[in-house]
Short mmCIF file of N, CA and C in Angstrom, two decimals:
data_model
loop_
_atom_site.label_atom_id
_atom_site.label_comp_id
_atom_site.label_asym_id
_atom_site.label_seq_id
_atom_site.Cartn_x
_atom_site.Cartn_y
_atom_site.Cartn_z
N UNK N 1 -16.49 52.64 -38.04
CA UNK N 1 -15.32 52.36 -37.37
C UNK N 1 -14.47 51.39 -38.58
N UNK N 2 -13.76 51.88 -39.02
CA UNK N 2 -12.62 51.20 -40.14
C UNK N 2 -12.21 49.39 -39.59
N UNK N 3 -11.85 49.53 -39.74
CA UNK N 3 -11.33 47.07 -40.60
C UNK N 3 -10.68 47.35 -39.49
N UNK N 4 -9.27 48.15 -39.23
CA UNK N 4 -8.06 48.67 -38.71
C UNK N 4 -8.64 48.31 -37.18
N UNK N 5 -9.66 49.46 -37.00
CA UNK N 5 -9.91 50.06 -35.60
C UNK N 5 -11.40 48.58 -35.03
N UNK N 6 -11.83 47.93 -35.48
CA UNK N 6 -12.29 46.65 -35.22
C UNK N 6 -11.29 45.69 -35.17
N UNK N 7 -10.49 45.86 -35.46
CA UNK N 7 -9.46 44.47 -35.11
C UNK N 7 -8.55 45.04 -34.35
N UNK N 8 -8.03 46.43 -33.84
CA UNK N 8 -7.40 46.54 -32.97
C UNK N 8 -7.90 46.32 -31.29
N UNK N 9 -9.82 46.71 -32.04
CA UNK N 9 -10.67 46.83 -30.54
C UNK N 9 -10.86 45.43 -30.02
N UNK N 10 -10.73 44.71 -31.32
CA UNK N 10 -11.15 42.76 -30.88
C UNK N 10 -9.46 42.85 -30.22
N UNK N 11 -8.28 42.59 -30.32
CA UNK N 11 -7.74 42.42 -29.73
C UNK N 11 -7.10 43.13 -28.11
N UNK N 12 -7.49 44.22 -28.17
CA UNK N 12 -7.29 45.25 -26.88
C UNK N 12 -8.49 43.99 -26.49
N UNK N 13 -9.18 43.96 -26.82
CA UNK N 13 -10.73 43.27 -25.64
C UNK N 13 -10.42 41.48 -25.69
N UNK N 14 -9.88 40.80 -25.74
CA UNK N 14 -9.68 39.67 -25.83
C UNK N 14 -8.75 39.03 -26.86
N UNK N 15 -7.56 39.81 -26.64
CA UNK N 15 -6.18 39.18 -26.79
C UNK N 15 -5.46 38.26 -25.62
N UNK N 16 -6.01 39.05 -24.01
CA UNK N 16 -5.34 38.35 -23.26
C UNK N 16 -6.35 36.79 -22.89
N UNK N 17 -7.10 36.65 -23.35
CA UNK N 17 -8.16 35.44 -23.17
C UNK N 17 -7.58 34.64 -24.15
N UNK N 18 -7.04 35.12 -25.49
CA UNK N 18 -6.49 34.32 -26.35
C UNK N 18 -4.88 34.37 -26.26
N UNK N 19 -4.30 34.63 -25.46
CA UNK N 19 -2.84 34.25 -25.12
C UNK N 19 -2.90 33.20 -24.20
N UNK N 20 -4.08 33.30 -22.69
CA UNK N 20 -4.51 32.02 -21.95
C UNK N 20 -4.58 31.04 -22.78
N UNK N 21 -5.49 31.05 -23.43
CA UNK N 21 -6.06 29.80 -24.63
C UNK N 21 -5.30 29.20 -24.76
N UNK N 22 -4.27 29.64 -25.53
CA UNK N 22 -3.13 29.16 -26.36
C UNK N 22 -2.07 28.41 -25.45
N UNK N 23 -1.70 29.75 -24.32
CA UNK N 23 -0.99 29.00 -23.26
C UNK N 23 -1.29 27.59 -22.52
N UNK N 24 -2.64 27.64 -22.54
CA UNK N 24 -3.34 25.68 -22.27
C UNK N 24 -2.77 24.83 -23.29
N UNK N 25 -3.27 25.71 -24.60
CA UNK N 25 -2.44 24.36 -25.36
C UNK N 25 -1.01 24.01 -25.58
N UNK N 26 -0.61 25.23 -25.93
CA UNK N 26 1.06 24.42 -25.71
C UNK N 26 2.00 24.56 -24.35
N UNK N 27 1.53 24.93 -23.69
CA UNK N 27 2.43 24.75 -22.85
C UNK N 27 3.38 25.86 -21.99
N UNK N 28 3.59 26.53 -22.95
CA UNK N 28 4.95 27.10 -23.08
C UNK N 28 3.94 29.41 -23.38
N UNK N 29 4.93 29.88 -22.56
CA UNK N 29 4.02 31.17 -22.80
C UNK N 29 4.17 31.90 -24.45
N UNK N 30 5.77 31.70 -24.49
CA UNK N 30 6.67 32.00 -25.66
C UNK N 30 5.55 31.36 -27.39
N UNK N 31 5.59 30.56 -27.41
CA UNK N 31 5.11 29.74 -28.09
C UNK N 31 3.80 30.01 -28.09
N UNK N 32 2.62 30.32 -27.07
CA UNK N 32 1.50 30.84 -27.10
C UNK N 32 1.44 32.30 -28.00
N UNK N 33 2.44 33.10 -27.37
CA UNK N 33 2.60 34.18 -27.75
C UNK N 33 2.95 34.11 -29.68
N UNK N 34 3.80 33.36 -30.01
CA UNK N 34 4.05 33.25 -31.41
C UNK N 34 2.75 32.98 -31.97
N UNK N 35 1.89 31.88 -31.55
CA UNK N 35 1.24 31.88 -32.59
C UNK N 35 -0.12 32.18 -32.29
N UNK N 36 -0.45 33.30 -31.30
CA UNK N 36 -1.57 34.00 -31.10
C UNK N 36 -0.75 35.50 -32.44
N UNK N 37 -0.27 35.65 -32.34
CA UNK N 37 1.25 36.84 -33.25
C UNK N 37 0.32 36.26 -34.97
N UNK N 38 0.83 35.19 -34.92
CA UNK N 38 1.29 34.73 -36.53
C UNK N 38 -0.37 34.47 -37.13
N UNK N 39 -1.10 33.78 -35.72
CA UNK N 39 -2.64 33.76 -36.63
C UNK N 39 -3.55 34.79 -36.10
N UNK N 40 -3.24 35.99 -36.03
CA UNK N 40 -4.02 37.36 -35.60
C UNK N 40 -3.65 38.35 -36.87
N UNK N 41 -2.04 37.73 -36.93
CA UNK N 41 -1.33 38.57 -38.69
C UNK N 41 -2.04 37.94 -39.75
N UNK N 42 -2.88 36.93 -39.60
CA UNK N 42 -3.49 36.40 -40.67
C UNK N 42 -4.73 36.94 -41.28
N UNK N 43 -5.18 36.82 -40.21
CA UNK N 43 -6.63 37.16 -40.04
C UNK N 43 -6.63 38.65 -40.05
N UNK N 44 -5.76 39.64 -39.94
CA UNK N 44 -6.48 40.88 -40.20
C UNK N 44 -6.45 41.42 -41.74
N UNK N 45 -6.17 40.74 -42.53
CA UNK N 45 -6.25 41.14 -43.82
C UNK N 45 -7.79 40.77 -43.69
N UNK N 46 -8.39 39.46 -43.51
CA UNK N 46 -9.89 39.13 -43.55
C UNK N 46 -10.31 39.82 -42.31
N UNK N 47 -10.30 40.74 -41.79
CA UNK N 47 -11.16 41.12 -40.19
C UNK N 47 -12.60 41.17 -40.43
N UNK N 48 -12.72 41.63 -41.74
CA UNK N 48 -14.66 43.03 -41.91
C UNK N 48 -15.20 41.57 -42.13
N UNK N 49 -14.13 40.37 -43.03
CA UNK N 49 -15.74 39.04 -43.06
C UNK N 49 -15.81 38.14 -41.91
N UNK N 50 -14.48 38.23 -41.38
CA UNK N 50 -14.05 37.45 -39.95
C UNK N 50 -15.19 38.19 -39.15
N UNK N 51 -14.97 39.07 -38.23
CA UNK N 51 -16.18 39.92 -37.42
C UNK N 51 -17.98 39.86 -37.91
N UNK N 52 -17.88 39.88 -39.32
CA UNK N 52 -19.57 39.62 -39.42
C UNK N 52 -20.11 38.29 -38.98
N UNK N 53 -18.98 37.23 -38.73
CA UNK N 53 -19.45 36.13 -38.84
C UNK N 53 -20.33 35.94 -37.66
N UNK N 54 -20.92 34.66 -37.61
CA UNK N 54 -22.16 34.96 -36.28
C UNK N 54 -21.04 34.61 -34.63
N UNK N 55 -20.13 34.19 -35.30
CA UNK N 55 -19.05 33.56 -33.72
C UNK N 55 -17.71 34.36 -33.99
N UNK N 56 -17.12 35.03 -34.33
CA UNK N 56 -15.89 35.81 -34.45
C UNK N 56 -15.02 34.52 -33.85
N UNK N 57 -15.24 35.00 -32.77
CA UNK N 57 -14.27 33.89 -31.32
C UNK N 57 -14.20 32.29 -31.61
N UNK N 58 -14.83 31.99 -32.25
CA UNK N 58 -14.96 30.76 -32.51
C UNK N 58 -13.94 30.03 -34.18
N UNK N 59 -13.82 31.39 -34.65
CA UNK N 59 -13.56 31.47 -36.02
C UNK N 59 -12.00 31.20 -35.34
N UNK N 60 -11.25 32.37 -34.65
CA UNK N 60 -10.10 32.91 -33.67
C UNK N 60 -9.31 31.70 -33.67
N UNK N 61 -10.07 31.01 -32.45
CA UNK N 61 -9.90 29.73 -31.54
C UNK N 61 -9.25 28.59 -32.32
N UNK N 62 -10.28 28.49 -33.23
CA UNK N 62 -10.10 27.48 -34.60
C UNK N 62 -8.47 27.11 -35.30
N UNK N 63 -8.43 28.69 -35.34
CA UNK N 63 -7.52 29.32 -36.07
C UNK N 63 -5.83 28.84 -35.39
N UNK N 64 -5.90 29.42 -34.49
CA UNK N 64 -5.14 29.42 -33.35
C UNK N 64 -4.86 27.61 -33.04
N UNK N 65 -5.83 26.76 -32.90
CA UNK N 65 -5.89 24.98 -32.29
C UNK N 65 -5.24 25.00 -33.60
N UNK N 66 -5.71 24.84 -34.87
CA UNK N 66 -4.65 24.59 -36.15
C UNK N 66 -3.83 24.87 -36.22
N UNK N 67 -2.87 26.03 -35.98
CA UNK N 67 -1.33 26.73 -35.99
C UNK N 67 -0.68 25.57 -34.58
N UNK N 68 -1.36 25.30 -33.82
CA UNK N 68 -0.78 24.82 -32.96
C UNK N 68 -0.64 23.23 -32.78
N UNK N 69 -1.81 22.51 -34.35
CA UNK N 69 -1.54 21.26 -34.35
C UNK N 69 -0.77 20.95 -35.24
N UNK N 70 -0.51 22.17 -36.60
CA UNK N 70 0.54 22.05 -37.56
C UNK N 70 2.13 23.13 -36.82
N UNK N 71 1.91 23.20 -36.20
CA UNK N 71 3.39 24.27 -35.83
C UNK N 71 4.66 23.41 -36.24
N UNK N 72 5.08 23.81 -36.49
CA UNK N 72 6.79 22.98 -37.57
C UNK N 72 7.83 22.81 -36.15
N UNK N 73 7.93 24.34 -35.81
CA UNK N 73 9.14 23.85 -35.43
C UNK N 73 8.62 24.46 -33.81
N UNK N 74 8.80 22.52 -33.01
CA UNK N 74 8.79 22.25 -32.02
C UNK N 74 9.99 22.16 -31.22
N UNK N 75 10.10 22.34 -30.13
CA UNK N 75 11.51 22.23 -29.33
C UNK N 75 11.61 20.84 -29.10
N UNK N 76 13.25 20.07 -29.26
CA UNK N 76 13.29 19.37 -28.68
C UNK N 76 12.63 18.32 -27.75
N UNK N 77 12.75 17.15 -28.64
CA UNK N 77 11.73 16.11 -26.79
C UNK N 77 12.76 16.45 -26.17
N UNK N 78 14.22 16.27 -26.17
CA UNK N 78 15.14 16.44 -24.45
C UNK N 78 15.23 17.12 -23.53
N UNK N 79 14.34 18.45 -24.52
CA UNK N 79 13.99 19.53 -23.32
C UNK N 79 12.70 18.79 -22.71
N UNK N 80 12.94 19.72 -20.80
CA UNK N 80 12.14 19.98 -20.00
C UNK N 80 10.84 20.82 -20.52
N UNK N 81 9.49 20.75 -20.53
CA UNK N 81 8.52 21.46 -20.03
C UNK N 81 8.38 21.75 -18.66
N UNK N 82 8.73 22.94 -18.67
CA UNK N 82 8.14 24.02 -17.51
C UNK N 82 7.36 24.75 -17.63
N UNK N 83 5.67 25.27 -16.74
CA UNK N 83 4.87 25.82 -17.31
C UNK N 83 4.99 26.68 -16.00
N UNK N 84 4.31 27.73 -15.83
CA UNK N 84 4.53 28.59 -15.12
C UNK N 84 2.77 29.15 -15.23
N UNK N 85 1.36 28.91 -14.59
CA UNK N 85 0.55 29.68 -15.22
C UNK N 85 0.46 30.91 -14.61
N UNK N 86 0.31 31.86 -14.76
CA UNK N 86 -0.41 33.31 -14.30
C UNK N 86 -1.02 33.26 -12.77
N UNK N 87 -0.88 33.64 -11.69
CA UNK N 87 -1.61 33.77 -11.14
C UNK N 87 -1.62 35.34 -9.98
N UNK N 88 -2.55 35.45 -9.80
CA UNK N 88 -3.29 37.26 -9.51
C UNK N 88 -2.11 37.35 -8.26
N UNK N 89 -1.57 38.28 -7.87
CA UNK N 89 -0.68 38.86 -6.57
C UNK N 89 -0.86 38.22 -5.79
N UNK N 90 -0.87 38.12 -4.34
CA UNK N 90 -1.02 37.81 -3.36
C UNK N 90 -2.00 36.02 -3.12
N UNK N 91 -1.75 35.39 -4.15
CA UNK N 91 -2.45 34.44 -4.24
C UNK N 91 -1.63 33.06 -3.86
N UNK N 92 -2.08 33.03 -2.53
CA UNK N 92 -0.90 31.50 -2.40
C UNK N 92 -2.08 29.95 -2.31
N UNK N 93 -0.83 29.21 -2.83
CA UNK N 93 -1.68 28.12 -2.86
C UNK N 93 -1.02 27.01 -2.35
N UNK N 94 -1.66 26.32 -1.90
CA UNK N 94 -1.34 25.14 -0.68
C UNK N 94 -0.71 24.01 -2.15
N UNK N 95 0.18 23.60 -1.62
CA UNK N 95 1.04 22.53 -1.95
C UNK N 95 0.72 21.33 -3.20
N UNK N 96 0.14 20.86 -2.72
CA UNK N 96 -1.41 20.34 -2.82
C UNK N 96 -1.76 20.50 -4.36
N UNK N 97 -1.84 21.71 -4.63
CA UNK N 97 -3.30 21.79 -5.59
C UNK N 97 -1.83 22.61 -6.32
N UNK N 98 -0.75 22.89 -6.19
CA UNK N 98 0.81 23.32 -7.39
C UNK N 98 1.19 21.82 -7.60
N UNK N 99 1.34 20.57 -6.67
CA UNK N 99 1.61 19.56 -7.84
C UNK N 99 0.81 18.80 -8.21
N UNK N 100 -0.44 19.01 -8.45
CA UNK N 100 -1.56 18.54 -8.97
C UNK N 100 -0.77 19.17 -10.43
N UNK N 101 -1.41 20.27 -10.09
CA UNK N 101 -1.16 21.92 -11.34
C UNK N 101 -0.14 21.12 -12.28
N UNK N 102 0.71 21.18 -11.34
CA UNK N 102 2.35 20.69 -12.30
C UNK N 102 2.39 19.24 -12.95
N UNK N 103 1.79 18.37 -12.12
CA UNK N 103 1.69 17.25 -12.76
C UNK N 103 0.43 16.74 -13.69
N UNK N 104 -0.67 18.29 -13.65
CA UNK N 104 -1.80 17.92 -15.44
C UNK N 104 -0.25 18.37 -16.59
N UNK N 105 0.25 19.42 -16.34
CA UNK N 105 1.15 19.76 -16.98
C UNK N 105 2.19 18.89 -17.79
N UNK N 106 3.08 18.48 -17.08
CA UNK N 106 3.74 17.17 -17.59
C UNK N 106 2.86 16.42 -18.17
N UNK N 107 1.36 15.72 -17.89
CA UNK N 107 0.55 14.78 -18.72
C UNK N 107 0.41 15.51 -20.43
N UNK N 108 -0.16 16.72 -19.79
CA UNK N 108 -0.34 17.49 -21.24
C UNK N 108 1.10 17.43 -21.98
N UNK N 109 1.61 17.56 -21.39
CA UNK N 109 3.31 17.71 -22.68
C UNK N 109 3.10 16.27 -23.35
N UNK N 110 2.95 15.41 -22.42
CA UNK N 110 3.25 13.74 -23.24
C UNK N 110 2.30 13.54 -24.13
N UNK N 111 1.45 14.24 -24.46
CA UNK N 111 0.44 13.97 -25.57
C UNK N 111 0.28 14.95 -27.20
N UNK N 112 0.88 13.59 -28.14
CA UNK N 112 0.92 14.33 -29.10
C UNK N 112 -0.21 15.62 -29.39
N UNK N 113 -0.38 16.54 -30.10
CA UNK N 113 -0.88 17.94 -30.55
C UNK N 113 -2.29 17.93 -30.28
N UNK N 114 -2.80 16.98 -31.48
CA UNK N 114 -4.01 16.14 -31.76
C UNK N 114 -4.66 16.38 -30.54
N UNK N 115 -4.57 15.19 -29.91
CA UNK N 115 -5.31 14.94 -28.84
C UNK N 115 -5.07 15.37 -27.41
N UNK N 116 -3.83 16.38 -27.32
CA UNK N 116 -3.95 17.84 -26.31
C UNK N 116 -4.85 18.80 -26.46
N UNK N 117 -5.25 19.46 -27.67
CA UNK N 117 -6.04 20.07 -28.25
C UNK N 117 -7.48 19.53 -28.00
N UNK N 118 -7.74 18.38 -28.14
CA UNK N 118 -9.14 17.99 -28.11
C UNK N 118 -9.45 18.65 -26.66
N UNK N 119 -8.39 17.86 -25.88
CA UNK N 119 -8.53 17.89 -24.03
C UNK N 119 -8.80 19.06 -23.83
N UNK N 120 -8.17 20.02 -24.67
CA UNK N 120 -8.65 21.83 -24.08
C UNK N 120 -9.20 21.87 -24.65
N UNK N 121 -9.78 21.41 -25.66
CA UNK N 121 -10.88 21.97 -25.53
C UNK N 121 -12.32 21.94 -25.59
N UNK N 122 -12.23 20.32 -24.78
CA UNK N 122 -13.57 19.88 -23.99
C UNK N 122 -13.35 20.39 -22.60
N UNK N 123 -12.05 19.98 -21.81
CA UNK N 123 -12.10 20.33 -20.53
C UNK N 123 -11.81 22.09 -20.13
N UNK N 124 -11.18 22.84 -20.86
CA UNK N 124 -10.09 24.14 -20.84
C UNK N 124 -12.35 25.28 -21.50
N UNK N 125 -12.36 24.42 -22.28
CA UNK N 125 -12.94 25.64 -23.43
C UNK N 125 -14.62 25.42 -22.89
N UNK N 126 -14.68 23.69 -22.45
CA UNK N 126 -15.94 23.33 -22.20
C UNK N 126 -17.21 23.29 -23.25
N UNK N 127 -16.12 22.59 -23.99
CA UNK N 127 -17.25 22.41 -25.69
C UNK N 127 -17.83 21.31 -25.65
N UNK N 128 -18.62 20.91 -26.14
CA UNK N 128 -19.11 19.68 -27.16
C UNK N 128 -18.52 19.05 -28.62
N UNK N 129 -18.53 17.90 -28.01
CA UNK N 129 -18.21 17.25 -29.40
C UNK N 129 -17.51 17.80 -30.89
N UNK N 130 -19.11 17.96 -30.76
CA UNK N 130 -19.64 18.15 -32.41
C UNK N 130 -18.88 19.70 -32.76
N UNK N 131 -18.60 20.92 -31.34
CA UNK N 131 -17.72 21.89 -31.71
C UNK N 131 -16.28 21.36 -32.06
N UNK N 132 -15.44 20.82 -31.16
CA UNK N 132 -14.61 20.49 -30.94
C UNK N 132 -14.01 20.19 -32.27
N UNK N 133 -15.10 18.95 -33.22
CA UNK N 133 -15.11 18.38 -34.39
C UNK N 133 -15.07 19.62 -35.20
N UNK N 134 -16.21 20.51 -35.27
CA UNK N 134 -15.73 21.68 -35.85
C UNK N 134 -14.50 22.67 -36.09
N UNK N 135 -14.27 22.97 -34.88
CA UNK N 135 -12.97 24.36 -34.96
C UNK N 135 -11.42 22.99 -35.11
N UNK N 136 -11.35 21.23 -35.10
CA UNK N 136 -10.19 20.62 -35.96
C UNK N 136 -10.58 20.13 -37.31
N UNK N 137 -11.75 20.38 -37.96
CA UNK N 137 -12.24 19.97 -39.47
C UNK N 137 -12.23 18.44 -39.02
N UNK N 138 -12.26 17.51 -38.23
CA UNK N 138 -12.56 16.31 -38.51
C UNK N 138 -14.02 15.71 -37.84
N UNK N 139 -14.08 14.38 -37.98
CA UNK N 139 -15.39 14.36 -37.32
C UNK N 139 -15.55 13.69 -36.08
N UNK N 140 -16.96 13.70 -35.55
CA UNK N 140 -16.87 13.51 -33.67
C UNK N 140 -16.57 12.35 -33.63
N UNK N 141 -16.45 11.15 -34.07
CA UNK N 141 -16.05 10.03 -33.56
C UNK N 141 -14.66 10.33 -33.85
N UNK N 142 -13.43 11.35 -34.50
CA UNK N 142 -12.61 11.39 -34.40
C UNK N 142 -12.31 12.23 -33.12
N UNK N 143 -13.35 12.52 -32.25
CA UNK N 143 -12.28 14.05 -31.43
C UNK N 143 -12.85 12.93 -30.56
N UNK N 144 -13.75 11.67 -30.30
CA UNK N 144 -14.05 11.14 -29.23
C UNK N 144 -13.15 9.53 -28.98
N UNK N 145 -12.24 9.85 -30.56
CA UNK N 145 -11.27 8.76 -30.36
C UNK N 145 -10.37 9.10 -29.53
N UNK N 146 -10.36 10.18 -30.02
CA UNK N 146 -8.65 11.30 -29.73
C UNK N 146 -8.52 11.52 -28.66
N UNK N 147 -9.84 12.02 -27.98
CA UNK N 147 -10.54 12.14 -26.34
C UNK N 147 -9.95 10.89 -25.62
N UNK N 148 -10.27 10.02 -26.17
CA UNK N 148 -10.43 8.54 -25.36
C UNK N 148 -8.65 7.98 -25.48
N UNK N 149 -8.19 8.09 -26.61
CA UNK N 149 -6.94 7.78 -26.80
C UNK N 149 -5.73 9.14 -25.06
N UNK N 150 -6.64 10.30 -25.75
CA UNK N 150 -5.12 10.89 -24.22
C UNK N 150 -5.28 10.51 -23.35
N UNK N 151 -6.80 10.37 -22.83
CA UNK N 151 -7.36 10.27 -21.12
C UNK N 151 -6.32 8.97 -21.16
N UNK N 152 -6.27 7.44 -21.99
CA UNK N 152 -6.28 6.34 -21.67
C UNK N 152 -3.94 6.38 -21.61
N UNK N 153 -3.83 7.21 -22.54
CA UNK N 153 -2.55 7.71 -22.04
C UNK N 153 -2.08 8.39 -20.70
N UNK N 154 -3.11 9.28 -20.11
CA UNK N 154 -2.92 10.29 -19.23
C UNK N 154 -2.93 8.60 -18.14
N UNK N 155 -3.36 7.67 -18.21
CA UNK N 155 -3.85 7.24 -17.09
C UNK N 155 -2.35 5.87 -17.03
N UNK N 156 -1.73 5.54 -17.91
CA UNK N 156 -0.95 5.13 -18.46
C UNK N 156 0.30 5.67 -17.52
N UNK N 157 0.23 6.78 -18.40
CA UNK N 157 1.56 7.90 -17.55
C UNK N 157 1.25 7.32 -15.91
N UNK N 158 0.27 7.76 -15.74
CA UNK N 158 -0.08 8.13 -14.02
C UNK N 158 0.01 6.60 -13.31
N UNK N 159 0.25 5.45 -14.05
CA UNK N 159 0.12 4.55 -13.63
C UNK N 159 1.73 3.74 -13.76
N UNK N 160 2.80 4.77 -14.59
CA UNK N 160 3.87 4.83 -14.35
C UNK N 160 4.45 5.26 -13.65
N UNK N 161 3.77 6.53 -12.90
CA UNK N 161 4.66 7.32 -11.55
C UNK N 161 3.88 6.39 -10.51
N UNK N 162 2.99 5.49 -10.68
CA UNK N 162 2.59 5.29 -9.39
C UNK N 162 1.24 5.51 -8.58
N UNK N 163 0.82 6.49 -9.36
CA UNK N 163 -0.64 7.49 -9.21
C UNK N 163 -1.56 6.65 -9.37
N UNK N 164 -2.40 6.28 -8.73
CA UNK N 164 -3.83 6.14 -8.88
C UNK N 164 -3.80 4.55 -9.76
N UNK N 165 -4.84 4.63 -10.51
CA UNK N 165 -5.30 2.80 -10.76
C UNK N 165 -5.74 2.35 -9.45
N UNK N 166 -6.38 2.52 -9.00
CA UNK N 166 -7.13 1.55 -8.20
C UNK N 166 -8.58 2.10 -8.43
N UNK N 167 -9.22 2.35 -9.74
CA UNK N 167 -10.35 2.77 -9.70
C UNK N 167 -10.50 3.08 -11.41
#
């Protein structure tokens, strides 16, 4: 199988998962598509070397996270971030779950990109701190401090909204 076929097969099998991952990072479907497309376009030239790695998926995710963190064309801070997570057809959610999900999106949207990336890698991808550090190109202590700051900021935002704070 040549490089193009192997790359096409990878994108076909993992493309939707990569888009979901980028969507969780960005909270914006269009930005997620842009980031994944840009990363995959850059990686296509080197796909034969990347696919030979022990964990090519981790390499691709690292590239997506780094592209997200360094993304220059951010939306204006005056725009509201509205996120709609695609749901399976016929899935009815209780209103409380929808409200909690919306609140989580707003909290994540209020974080700087690096802190948001740490939380997504930790809680969405369930990665340990040393793997997060490897993907972000920083030290484990930086990952822990970013996570601590992010969670602290989220607690403050919740308290400002009058939610929780009793424990």
